[in-house]
Each structure stands twice: as structure tokens, then as C-alpha cells.
Amino acid sequence: MLFLQIPLLAVLLAAVDNEDAFQEEISFKIIQSISFYNRSWVKSQNSAWLGDLKTHGWDNNSGRIIFLRPWSKGNLSKKELKELEEYSHKFSTEMPNKFHRHANQWQLKYPFEIQITRGCELHPGGPTVAFYRYAYQGSEVMHFQNNSWLPSPKGGTRAQDMCKLYNQYVVITNIVQRILSDTCPRFLLSILDAGKADLQRQVKPEAWLSTGPNPGPDRQMLVCHVSGFHPKPIWVKWMRGEQVQQGTQQSDILPNADGTWYLQVFLEVEATETSGLYCRVRHSSLGGQDILLYLEHHRNSVSLIILAVMVPLVLLTALAFWLRKRWSHCEPPANLLPLK
Ligand SMILES: *[C@@H]1O[C@H](CO)[C@@H](O)[C@H](O)[C@H]1NC(C)=O
Ligand SMILES: *[C@@H]1O[C@H](CO)[C@@H](O)[C@H](O)[C@H]1NC(C)=O
Ligand SMILES: *[C@@H]1O[C@H](CO)[C@@H](O)[C@H](O)[C@H]1NC(C)=O
Ligand SMILES: *[C@@H]1O[C@H](CO)[C@@H](O)[C@H](O)[C@H]1NC(C)=O
């Protein structure tokens, strides 16, 4: 059955009453990507995410959920876990067949990619928003809302045909509705609570400066690197005095392998207008003690490094010259003369 995909959440019946574990909106979502290479060859990947954190994986060969964090089970009992794995296994084997069968009718052209995203988002003190979407070749074809599947405006007749079929299974859509609006938020709260220590841990950033490739004649690209912090929200700016520099630009915040974060903040300036510039880092782990990195100090330390490298080099060169000169004025020792 197509609708065995009832989200992984189908049996996650976690009872939770502690809602103070989060202050920002946070979502739990299950993402499935299925690559259809041809009529007989399909590859599927599953993962589940709490915000930016990957919490679950899926081993297709053994048909088992991989719990990536000690707290990824939330309040899941052994029985629930087993049922969940059976659902997931059935879904990942039967769903592709459904698409193969309807490939012509839905004008699906091999090779193609289907992405399924489902989950829920909690807004502190506000409503829970559930979502369940299908995408074909990277664009959304349909989503679930108000107990039924709706075609996306750009989905064309393919989207309408798919919705028509999916909406025939009224019993299933009712279950999907219940899971999205009830079970999902409860499971989300349960893992938020179980993983509180991990999710709310405070790790201080390290910061350093460098210069990027010169953007033009007489111009300079200043780079402020900030790494190793947790949680993700952070404030980093190039400043002079109390003034945030208008041209400050920020990279995406990228994950480090250990679950902390990394980012770069850039400022392009005239090479002559760098005096007084500094990079300011504000983060919850720093307890109000912002990190300030001054360009002058950086420059000075760079000059010191250059000095430290150059002085010995110059001395060595001088020494070499002196030795060579001396050498050419002396007779080589006899035992170094080439033997006939
Ligand atoms: C679920 O987890 C929460 C928080 O970890 C706990 O307070 C609650 O008692 C648990 N409920 C069940 C049914 O185990
Ligand atoms: C399907 O694709 C796989 C991998 O590219 C290939 O090995 C196989 O021969 C293809 N099968 C058909 C029927 O084209
Ligand atoms: C998952 O693994 C099973 C074998 O355990 C295989 O038959 C099936 O085609 C795989 N499905 C996907 C979508 O990779
Ligand atoms: C969903 O249904 C509710 C009532 O059940 C209705 O108030 C709301 O307008 C509907 N939303 C959409 C987008 O159709």
C-alpha cells in the first residue's frame, strides 16, 4: 500500500508535559530521497532531523532505524520501535513500486528523484505547524493540508493526478492528519526533553582573523573566522568604535564534525582605511563577554611572524656567503681531492 508510508511517527506515542525545553521554533522532520535510475533500479535514503541536528538514520539492508543520539528514541518503547521499523521497511520497499507502476500516467521520466519531507514545527507559545510534502526532480508537486493532498501550483497535471489517487484513501488521510497534528508534536517534545543537555550545551567559540584574496587594487578583504560554538545562533560583525561596518557580509553557518558550528564574516575595505577595525563576536556561551579581535594586533603578530622568519633567513644567507668566500680562498683539504 502506498500509504504505508505513514510517517515513522506512526507509533511514536510519547507523553510529555514539559514544554519549557525550548525558546525558539524548532522542527522535527523525516526526509526520504528516492532515486529511480530505471524500472528496476532504485536507491533510497532516509534520515530524521531535529532542527539542524541529524537524529536518526536508516539502514536499508537490515531494515533498521539507526539512532544517532543516545536520546533519539525519546519515549519509544521496544514494541513501538519494532512496529516503527516494520512500517518503515514496508514503506521503503513498496513505495518505489507504486511510482514505477504510475510512471507513465504521471509522466515520470527516468532517471528521476522523489523527495518526501514530513514533520512538525513547534512555535513557542504558538501553534504547531505540520507539513508533509512530495517533490519531483527538486520541485514540490503536492502537500498535505486540512486532511487532504493539494497539488502545487507549478505541479501541472502530474500533481493533480497524484493528489487524486492519494485522496482516495480517506482512512489513511485521517490517520496522517492525526499523526501530523498530534503524535509528531508529542514526539518532538519528548526528544527535546530527553536531549536537553545535548541541545542546550554551551560551547565557546574560537575566533581568528585572516585576509582573503585581494578584491581589487588598493582594496583588502578582511576575514573573521569563528568556530566551535554551540548553539547555532551567533552575532559576528566587523566594527570600528561602536559602529557596525555596513559592508559586513556573512557566510552560511556550517556544521563541524563534532556538532559545533563554523562561520566566516567578511569586510571589503580600502587598504588605507583599516585602522581601528575589529571583529566582534557575541554568543550565549560567552556570558556577555564579547570576543574582540583587533586588526592592528593581527597585523602586528603577522609582522612579528614575518620578522621571526626573515631575520634568521637573512643571517643564514649572510653566513653562507661568508663561508663560500672563505672556502674559495682556502686550499681544499687533501683528503677531499678527487682520486685519480
Ligand atoms: C516521556 O518522557 C518525558 C520526558 O523525558 C517523561 O517526563 C515522561 O514521563 C515520559 N512518558 C512516558 C510514557 O514514558
Ligand atoms: C538499471 O540501472 C542499473 C545501474 O545503472 C544497471 O546496472 C541496470 O542494468 C539497469 N537496468 C535496466 C533494465 O536498464
Ligand atoms: C532496500 O533493501 C532491500 C533488501 O534488503 C532491497 O530489496 C530494496 O530494493 C532496497 N530498497 C531501496 C529503496 O533501496
Ligand atoms: C482548513 O480547514 C479549516 C476548518 O476546518 C478552515 O477554517 C481553513 O480555512 C482551511 N484552510 C485551508 C487552507 O483550506
Short mmCIF file of C-alpha atoms in Angstrom, two decimals, residues 58-216:
data_model
loop_
_atom_site.label_atom_id
_atom_site.label_comp_id
_atom_site.label_asym_id
_atom_site.label_seq_id
_atom_site.Cartn_x
_atom_site.Cartn_y
_atom_site.Cartn_z
CA TRP A 58 18.05 4.22 8.21
CA ASP A 59 19.88 1.05 7.26
CA ASN A 60 18.02 -0.22 4.21
CA ASN A 61 19.80 -3.56 4.18
CA SER A 62 18.84 -4.59 7.67
CA GLY A 63 15.63 -2.53 7.68
CA ARG A 64 16.52 -0.87 10.96
CA ILE A 65 16.44 2.64 12.30
CA ILE A 66 19.82 3.99 13.30
CA PHE A 67 19.62 6.11 16.45
CA LEU A 68 22.33 8.69 16.12
CA ARG A 69 21.99 10.20 19.58
CA PRO A 70 21.60 8.50 22.94
CA TRP A 71 18.29 10.34 23.30
CA SER A 72 16.94 9.77 19.76
CA LYS A 73 14.40 7.23 20.98
CA GLY A 74 12.53 9.76 23.05
CA ASN A 75 9.91 7.79 24.95
CA LEU A 76 9.82 4.97 22.47
CA SER A 77 9.18 1.50 23.91
CA LYS A 78 10.68 -1.65 22.39
CA LYS A 79 7.30 -2.61 20.96
CA GLU A 80 6.76 0.77 19.36
CA LEU A 81 10.26 0.65 17.96
CA LYS A 82 9.64 -2.71 16.33
CA GLU A 83 6.36 -1.58 14.76
CA LEU A 84 8.04 1.55 13.54
CA GLU A 85 10.79 -0.38 11.82
CA GLU A 86 8.26 -2.67 10.16
CA TYR A 87 6.34 0.31 8.80
CA SER A 88 9.50 1.94 7.53
CA HIS A 89 10.74 -1.23 5.92
CA LYS A 90 7.42 -1.87 4.20
CA PHE A 91 7.25 1.70 3.04
CA SER A 92 10.73 1.77 1.60
CA THR A 93 10.16 -1.43 -0.37
CA GLU A 94 6.58 -0.79 -1.55
CA MET A 95 6.57 2.92 -2.24
CA PRO A 96 9.03 2.70 -5.18
CA ASN A 97 6.82 0.08 -6.82
CA LYS A 98 3.89 2.47 -6.73
CA PHE A 99 5.94 5.04 -8.60
CA HIS A 100 7.17 2.51 -11.13
CA ARG A 101 3.59 1.44 -11.80
CA HIS A 102 2.36 5.01 -12.30
CA ALA A 103 5.44 6.26 -14.10
CA ASN A 104 3.66 6.56 -17.45
CA GLN A 105 0.43 8.03 -16.09
CA TRP A 106 2.31 10.61 -14.01
CA GLN A 107 4.80 11.36 -16.79
CA LEU A 108 7.77 10.45 -14.64
CA LYS A 109 10.90 10.24 -16.80
CA TYR A 110 13.79 8.01 -15.71
CA PRO A 111 16.07 8.80 -14.08
CA PHE A 112 14.13 10.82 -11.52
CA GLU A 113 14.26 11.82 -7.89
CA ILE A 114 11.41 11.87 -5.37
CA GLN A 115 11.86 13.66 -2.05
CA ILE A 116 9.41 13.27 0.77
CA THR A 117 9.56 15.61 3.76
CA ARG A 118 7.22 15.31 6.72
CA GLY A 119 7.19 16.51 10.25
CA CYS A 120 6.08 19.28 12.53
CA GLU A 121 7.32 22.58 13.84
CA LEU A 122 6.73 23.96 17.31
CA HIS A 123 6.47 27.68 17.87
CA PRO A 124 6.98 28.65 21.50
CA GLY A 125 3.67 29.76 22.93
CA GLY A 126 2.12 29.41 19.48
CA PRO A 127 0.61 26.78 17.22
CA THR A 128 2.24 23.64 15.91
CA VAL A 129 2.61 23.57 12.16
CA ALA A 130 2.67 20.17 10.50
CA PHE A 131 3.97 19.57 7.00
CA TYR A 132 4.11 16.69 4.54
CA ARG A 133 5.41 17.35 1.02
CA TYR A 134 6.34 15.45 -2.10
CA ALA A 135 8.85 16.82 -4.58
CA TYR A 136 9.68 15.53 -8.07
CA GLN A 137 13.08 16.49 -9.52
CA GLY A 138 13.53 19.02 -6.73
CA SER A 139 10.23 20.90 -7.11
CA GLU A 140 7.24 20.41 -4.90
CA VAL A 141 4.35 18.52 -6.52
CA MET A 142 1.92 18.24 -3.63
CA HIS A 143 1.50 18.83 0.06
CA PHE A 144 -0.86 17.72 2.77
CA GLN A 145 -3.22 20.24 4.32
CA ASN A 146 -6.54 20.12 6.09
CA ASN A 147 -6.90 16.38 5.78
CA SER A 148 -6.20 16.17 2.07
CA TRP A 149 -3.49 16.34 -0.57
CA LEU A 150 -3.28 19.56 -2.57
CA PRO A 151 -1.41 19.92 -5.85
CA SER A 152 1.29 22.59 -6.01
CA PRO A 153 0.54 25.38 -8.49
CA LYS A 154 3.58 24.50 -10.61
CA GLY A 155 2.90 20.76 -10.44
CA GLY A 156 0.66 20.69 -13.52
CA THR A 157 -1.49 17.67 -14.38
CA ARG A 158 1.05 15.34 -12.77
CA ALA A 159 0.34 16.93 -9.40
CA GLN A 160 -3.42 16.78 -9.94
CA ASP A 161 -3.31 13.10 -10.91
CA MET A 162 -1.15 12.21 -7.93
CA CYS A 163 -3.43 14.04 -5.50
CA LYS A 164 -6.49 12.39 -6.98
CA LEU A 165 -5.07 8.96 -6.24
CA TYR A 166 -3.73 9.83 -2.79
CA ASN A 167 -7.02 11.43 -1.74
CA GLN A 168 -8.96 8.26 -2.49
CA TYR A 169 -7.62 6.69 0.69
CA VAL A 170 -9.76 8.55 3.18
CA VAL A 171 -8.95 6.33 6.13
CA ILE A 172 -5.27 6.85 5.55
CA THR A 173 -5.51 10.62 5.19
CA ASN A 174 -7.33 10.73 8.52
CA ILE A 175 -4.51 8.81 10.14
CA VAL A 176 -1.90 11.06 8.51
CA GLN A 177 -3.76 14.08 9.81
CA ARG A 178 -3.81 12.72 13.35
CA ILE A 179 -0.15 11.77 13.30
CA LEU A 180 0.99 15.11 11.97
CA SER A 181 -1.08 17.22 14.30
CA ASP A 182 -0.92 15.07 17.43
CA THR A 183 1.78 12.41 17.51
CA CYS A 184 4.51 14.42 15.87
CA PRO A 185 4.43 17.33 18.33
CA ARG A 186 4.38 14.94 21.26
CA PHE A 187 7.38 13.01 19.96
CA LEU A 188 9.19 16.27 19.27
CA LEU A 189 8.66 17.41 22.86
CA SER A 190 9.81 14.07 24.13
CA ILE A 191 13.17 14.12 22.33
CA LEU A 192 13.62 17.80 23.11
CA ASP A 193 13.34 16.89 26.75
CA ALA A 194 15.46 13.74 26.55
CA GLY A 195 18.19 15.55 24.60
CA LYS A 196 18.05 18.77 26.59
CA ALA A 197 21.60 18.55 27.94
CA ASP A 198 22.99 17.96 24.47
CA LEU A 199 20.82 20.51 22.67
CA GLN A 200 21.34 23.28 25.18
CA ARG A 201 25.04 22.73 25.83
CA GLN A 202 27.10 25.90 25.63
CA VAL A 203 30.44 25.70 23.82
CA LYS A 204 32.55 28.83 23.46
CA PRO A 205 33.72 29.87 20.01
CA GLU A 206 37.32 30.39 18.95
CA ALA A 207 37.92 33.30 16.63
CA TRP A 208 40.81 34.43 14.42
CA LEU A 209 41.47 36.85 11.58
CA SER A 210 42.92 36.48 8.13
CA THR A 211 42.90 38.31 4.82
CA GLY A 212 41.20 36.91 1.76
CA PRO A 213 42.29 37.28 -1.87
CA ASN A 214 42.61 40.97 -2.77
CA PRO A 215 39.31 42.09 -4.31
CA GLY A 216 40.99 44.84 -6.37
#
